[in-house]
Tab-separated table of C-alpha atoms and ligand atoms in Angstrom:
chain	number	residue	atom	x	y	z
A	556	MET	CA	125.883	111.694	86.418
A	557	ARG	CA	126.366	109.427	83.469
A	558	ARG	CA	127.563	106.057	84.525
A	559	ARG	CA	127.217	103.813	81.626
A	560	VAL	CA	129.933	105.227	79.236
A	561	ILE	CA	131.875	103.879	76.155
A	562	LEU	CA	135.470	105.019	75.449
A	563	LEU	CA	136.251	105.017	71.877
A	564	GLY	CA	139.035	105.613	69.770
A	565	PRO	CA	142.304	104.013	68.071
A	566	PRO	CA	144.858	102.164	70.039
A	567	GLY	CA	147.179	104.686	72.184
A	568	SER	CA	144.625	107.305	72.074
A	569	GLY	CA	144.646	107.551	75.951
A	570	LYS	CA	141.404	105.756	76.564
A	571	GLY	CA	143.050	103.258	79.200
A	572	THR	CA	144.519	106.512	80.904
A	573	ILE	CA	141.255	108.151	80.982
A	574	ALA	CA	139.759	104.891	82.270
A	575	ALA	CA	141.856	104.610	85.247
A	576	ARG	CA	141.365	108.291	86.063
A	577	LEU	CA	137.528	108.136	86.027
A	578	LYS	CA	138.018	104.845	88.025
A	579	THR	CA	139.883	106.429	90.749
A	580	GLU	CA	137.947	109.684	91.047
A	581	PHE	CA	134.404	108.470	90.517
A	582	GLY	CA	134.339	104.617	91.244
A	583	PHE	CA	133.494	103.549	87.918
A	584	GLU	CA	133.690	99.534	87.147
A	585	HIS	CA	136.281	99.736	84.290
A	586	PHE	CA	136.741	97.002	81.965
A	587	SER	CA	139.237	96.652	79.295
A	588	THR	CA	138.126	93.778	76.522
A	589	GLY	CA	142.230	93.663	75.477
A	590	HIS	CA	143.243	93.174	79.039
A	591	LEU	CA	140.406	90.349	79.639
A	592	LEU	CA	141.969	88.911	76.427
A	593	ARG	CA	145.588	89.171	77.336
A	594	GLN	CA	144.422	87.256	80.832
A	595	GLU	CA	142.941	84.692	78.783
A	596	VAL	CA	146.401	84.150	76.747
A	597	ALA	CA	148.114	84.124	80.036
A	598	LYS	CA	146.223	81.166	81.476
A	599	ASP	CA	147.131	79.416	78.009
A	600	SER	CA	143.695	77.651	78.248
A	601	ALA	CA	142.232	76.393	74.727
A	602	VAL	CA	140.592	79.743	74.220
A	603	GLY	CA	143.549	81.647	75.276
A	604	ARG	CA	145.676	80.113	72.704
A	605	GLN	CA	143.380	80.684	70.125
A	606	VAL	CA	142.884	84.453	71.046
A	607	GLY	CA	146.615	84.765	71.200
A	608	LEU	CA	147.059	84.090	67.410
A	609	PHE	CA	144.838	87.438	66.908
A	610	LEU	CA	146.688	89.598	69.013
A	611	GLU	CA	149.862	88.452	67.594
A	612	ARG	CA	148.798	89.751	64.272
A	613	GLY	CA	147.512	93.075	65.412
A	614	GLU	CA	144.047	91.556	64.548
A	615	LEU	CA	140.746	91.639	65.898
A	616	VAL	CA	139.266	88.747	68.118
A	617	PRO	CA	136.164	87.126	66.698
A	618	ASP	CA	132.994	89.099	67.804
A	619	GLU	CA	131.369	86.070	69.197
A	620	LEU	CA	134.169	85.552	71.581
A	621	VAL	CA	134.459	89.341	72.581
A	622	LEU	CA	130.677	89.397	73.171
A	623	ALA	CA	130.752	86.323	75.324
A	624	LEU	CA	133.524	87.952	77.369
A	625	VAL	CA	131.904	91.212	77.949
A	626	GLU	CA	128.571	89.769	78.808
A	627	SER	CA	129.829	87.636	81.501
A	628	THR	CA	132.002	90.360	82.888
A	629	LEU	CA	129.069	92.261	83.005
A	630	ALA	CA	126.925	89.668	84.649
A	631	LYS	CA	129.084	89.351	87.411
A	632	SER	CA	129.364	93.195	87.961
A	633	ARG	CA	126.608	95.261	89.978
A	634	PRO	CA	124.742	96.589	87.272
A	635	GLU	CA	123.623	99.960	89.361
A	636	GLN	CA	127.084	100.906	89.690
A	637	GLY	CA	127.405	101.432	85.587
A	638	TYR	CA	130.011	100.530	83.467
A	639	LEU	CA	133.128	102.082	81.721
A	640	SER	CA	134.433	100.257	78.665
A	641	ASP	CA	137.622	100.574	77.224
A	642	GLY	CA	137.999	99.011	73.711
A	643	PHE	CA	134.569	97.682	73.226
A	644	PRO	CA	132.771	97.718	71.023
A	645	ARG	CA	134.951	97.852	67.974
A	646	THR	CA	133.024	96.593	65.399
A	647	LEU	CA	129.423	97.370	63.899
A	648	VAL	CA	128.380	93.650	64.839
A	649	GLN	CA	129.528	94.242	68.754
A	650	ALA	CA	127.935	97.501	68.952
A	651	SER	CA	124.524	96.440	67.547
A	652	ALA	CA	124.485	93.168	69.463
A	653	PHE	CA	125.541	95.315	72.894
A	654	ASP	CA	122.847	97.892	72.094
A	655	ALA	CA	120.382	94.759	72.019
A	656	TRP	CA	121.612	93.415	75.192
A	657	SER	CA	122.263	96.058	77.346
A	658	GLY	CA	118.808	97.698	76.004
A	659	THR	CA	116.804	94.738	77.495
A	660	ARG	CA	118.561	94.885	80.927
A	661	GLY	CA	118.142	98.380	81.397
A	662	LEU	CA	121.712	99.032	81.017
A	663	ALA	CA	121.906	100.790	77.677
A	664	ILE	CA	124.892	103.009	76.842
A	665	GLU	CA	124.536	106.872	78.190
A	666	GLN	CA	127.520	108.456	77.166
A	667	VAL	CA	130.122	107.679	74.241
A	668	ILE	CA	133.565	109.201	74.408
A	669	TYR	CA	135.333	109.454	71.120
A	670	CYS	CA	139.161	110.171	71.559
A	671	GLU	CA	140.104	111.434	68.360
A	672	SER	CA	143.679	111.228	67.334
A	673	SER	CA	146.342	110.922	64.206
A	674	GLU	CA	148.610	108.030	63.619
A	675	GLU	CA	151.603	109.875	64.153
A	676	LEU	CA	150.359	111.015	67.858
A	677	VAL	CA	149.357	107.259	68.395
A	678	LEU	CA	152.776	105.888	67.229
A	679	SER	CA	154.740	108.776	69.666
A	680	ARG	CA	152.644	107.568	72.878
A	681	ILE	CA	152.324	103.863	72.284
A	682	THR	CA	156.212	103.375	71.950
A	683	GLY	CA	156.589	104.729	75.634
A	684	ARG	CA	153.625	102.983	76.991
A	685	ARG	CA	154.089	100.268	79.845
A	686	SER	CA	151.466	98.249	81.332
A	687	CYS	CA	151.214	96.305	85.030
A	688	VAL	CA	151.452	92.664	84.021
A	689	ALA	CA	149.164	91.831	87.026
A	690	CYS	CA	146.253	94.493	86.932
A	691	GLY	CA	146.529	96.075	83.592
A	692	HIS	CA	147.140	99.667	84.582
A	693	VAL	CA	148.794	101.876	81.844
A	694	TYR	CA	151.928	103.990	82.333
A	695	HIS	CA	153.973	106.374	80.082
A	696	ALA	CA	157.513	106.438	80.211
A	697	THR	CA	157.202	110.528	79.835
A	698	PHE	CA	153.687	111.457	80.150
A	699	VAL	CA	152.454	109.205	83.087
A	700	PRO	CA	155.213	107.656	84.989
A	701	PRO	CA	154.894	105.346	87.617
A	702	LYS	CA	156.136	106.759	91.314
A	703	THR	CA	158.699	103.695	91.275
A	704	VAL	CA	160.326	102.797	87.952
A	705	GLY	CA	159.192	99.425	86.623
A	706	ARG	CA	156.839	99.143	89.566
A	707	CYS	CA	152.927	99.496	89.538
A	708	ASP	CA	151.411	102.102	91.759
A	709	GLU	CA	148.188	100.383	92.063
A	710	CYS	CA	149.376	96.816	93.013
A	711	GLY	CA	153.038	96.726	92.964
A	712	GLY	CA	153.334	94.438	89.635
A	713	GLY	CA	155.930	94.571	87.024
A	714	LEU	CA	155.430	96.780	84.319
A	715	ALA	CA	156.517	95.620	80.869
A	716	GLN	CA	155.847	96.665	77.296
A	717	ARG	CA	153.034	94.667	75.529
A	718	ALA	CA	154.222	92.319	72.944
A	719	ASP	CA	151.945	94.208	70.140
A	720	ASP	CA	153.354	97.477	70.993
A	721	SER	CA	155.993	97.537	68.300
A	722	GLU	CA	155.790	100.077	65.434
A	723	ALA	CA	154.857	97.526	62.829
A	724	LEU	CA	152.205	96.295	64.657
A	725	VAL	CA	150.838	99.567	65.786
A	726	ARG	CA	150.550	100.878	62.344
A	727	ARG	CA	148.897	97.572	61.421
A	728	ARG	CA	146.164	97.834	64.266
A	729	PHE	CA	145.574	101.666	63.401
A	730	GLN	CA	144.725	100.288	59.725
A	731	VAL	CA	142.619	97.736	61.611
A	732	TYR	CA	140.939	100.450	63.483
A	733	LEU	CA	140.026	102.500	60.459
A	734	ARG	CA	138.455	99.652	58.609
A	735	GLU	CA	136.538	98.154	61.458
A	736	THR	CA	136.192	100.570	64.255
A	737	GLU	CA	136.070	104.190	62.995
A	738	PRO	CA	132.497	103.499	61.621
A	739	LEU	CA	131.374	103.264	64.934
A	740	VAL	CA	131.697	107.067	65.156
A	741	ALA	CA	128.999	107.593	62.888
A	742	TYR	CA	126.854	104.832	64.429
A	743	TYR	CA	126.880	106.406	67.754
A	744	ARG	CA	126.747	110.081	66.389
A	745	ALA	CA	123.464	109.277	64.877
A	746	GLN	CA	122.223	107.903	68.316
A	747	GLY	CA	123.037	111.224	69.701
A	748	ASN	CA	125.229	110.281	72.506
A	749	LEU	CA	128.801	110.952	71.202
A	750	THR	CA	131.292	113.467	72.290
A	751	VAL	CA	134.539	114.032	70.567
A	752	VAL	CA	137.502	114.753	72.702
A	753	ASP	CA	140.899	116.002	71.339
A	754	ALA	CA	143.446	113.473	72.444
A	755	SER	CA	146.544	115.744	71.708
A	756	GLN	CA	145.346	117.938	74.283
A	757	SER	CA	146.708	117.441	77.935
A	758	LEU	CA	145.586	114.830	80.150
A	759	GLU	CA	144.098	117.752	82.555
A	760	LYS	CA	142.218	119.519	79.805
A	761	ILE	CA	140.787	116.244	78.381
A	762	MET	CA	139.567	115.135	82.246
A	763	ALA	CA	138.063	118.563	82.811
A	764	ARG	CA	135.853	118.345	79.703
A	765	ILE	CA	134.545	114.576	80.395
A	766	GLU	CA	133.835	115.673	83.834
A	767	VAL	CA	131.497	118.458	82.806
A	768	MET	CA	130.093	116.386	80.007
A	769	LEU	CA	129.619	113.244	82.611
A	770	ARG	CA	127.921	115.344	84.919
A	771	GLN	CA	125.232	117.042	82.459
B	1751	LIG	P1	144.798	99.136	72.044
B	1751	LIG	O1	143.521	100.101	72.351
B	1751	LIG	O2	145.987	99.820	72.466
B	1751	LIG	O3	144.594	98.451	70.869
B	1751	LIG	P2	143.734	96.873	73.569
B	1751	LIG	O4	144.095	96.254	74.893
B	1751	LIG	O5	142.343	97.631	73.838
B	1751	LIG	O6	144.686	98.010	73.118
B	1751	LIG	O7	143.435	95.845	72.613
B	1751	LIG	C1	144.540	94.795	72.212
B	1751	LIG	C2	143.977	93.707	71.110
B	1751	LIG	O8	142.958	93.094	71.741
B	1751	LIG	C3	143.523	94.473	69.917
B	1751	LIG	O9	144.666	94.677	68.736
B	1751	LIG	C4	142.724	93.262	69.301
B	1751	LIG	O10	143.416	92.095	68.766
B	1751	LIG	C5	141.807	92.813	70.806
B	1751	LIG	N1	140.898	93.297	71.344
B	1751	LIG	C6	140.697	94.142	72.367
B	1751	LIG	N2	139.389	94.396	72.294
B	1751	LIG	C7	138.764	93.935	71.302
B	1751	LIG	C8	137.458	93.926	70.769
B	1751	LIG	N3	136.368	94.712	71.446
B	1751	LIG	N4	137.011	92.960	69.659
B	1751	LIG	C9	137.909	92.175	69.186
B	1751	LIG	N5	139.160	92.235	69.640
B	1751	LIG	C10	139.735	93.044	70.518
B	1752	LIG	ZN1	148.963	96.762	88.581
């Protein structure tokens, strides 16, 4: 089974939800740079305050900072378990730096899953999105509701709407995505390890397709 996997796609295309399912079903080590960055902000460290300025504007955090964060996170994990990344890499600089870093450690990416989604679909999904303030698990008021309203199924933490999930900021983030991140689709397609998933399908359909692909 392929266990070094990248989820690529616009904000709100379902990457976090897919990651959580793969984690429960196959024990993937999942990390989300967005969640790691929000944790830095919550700590209110010097780095966190810097990071917060980018998040508030819907802009990308500088590559060096994100790369350092990812490398230290993976250095602490068990490499034989593989990794499942939600939201990284997001720029060509991040992608090529990660290829170099992971390649020399025998941890090269095995599969990239591209969740293709329109701006309108993303908007309708993100406005209902709620995430756990403690563990980052993602829910949706209608599509993926928690068992108890306002409480995380995983850890019992409180659920909240993210500060950057307003309509104006989602539109902004979508533009940033098109400019900075979408070029990665061609980059990974050229490497031959890209699978495209239609994010407008039901989660069950998407998961069935991903599972078949990861077992190949
Ligand atoms: P979404 O996928 O809905 O945009 P994330 O939690 O992945 O949500 O990201 C939230 C924010 O965190 C982004 O708008 C960006 O500012 C920052 N961020 C996350 N991952 C990266 C990354 N790899 N590089 C730069 N900035 C990032
Ligand atoms: Zn939780």
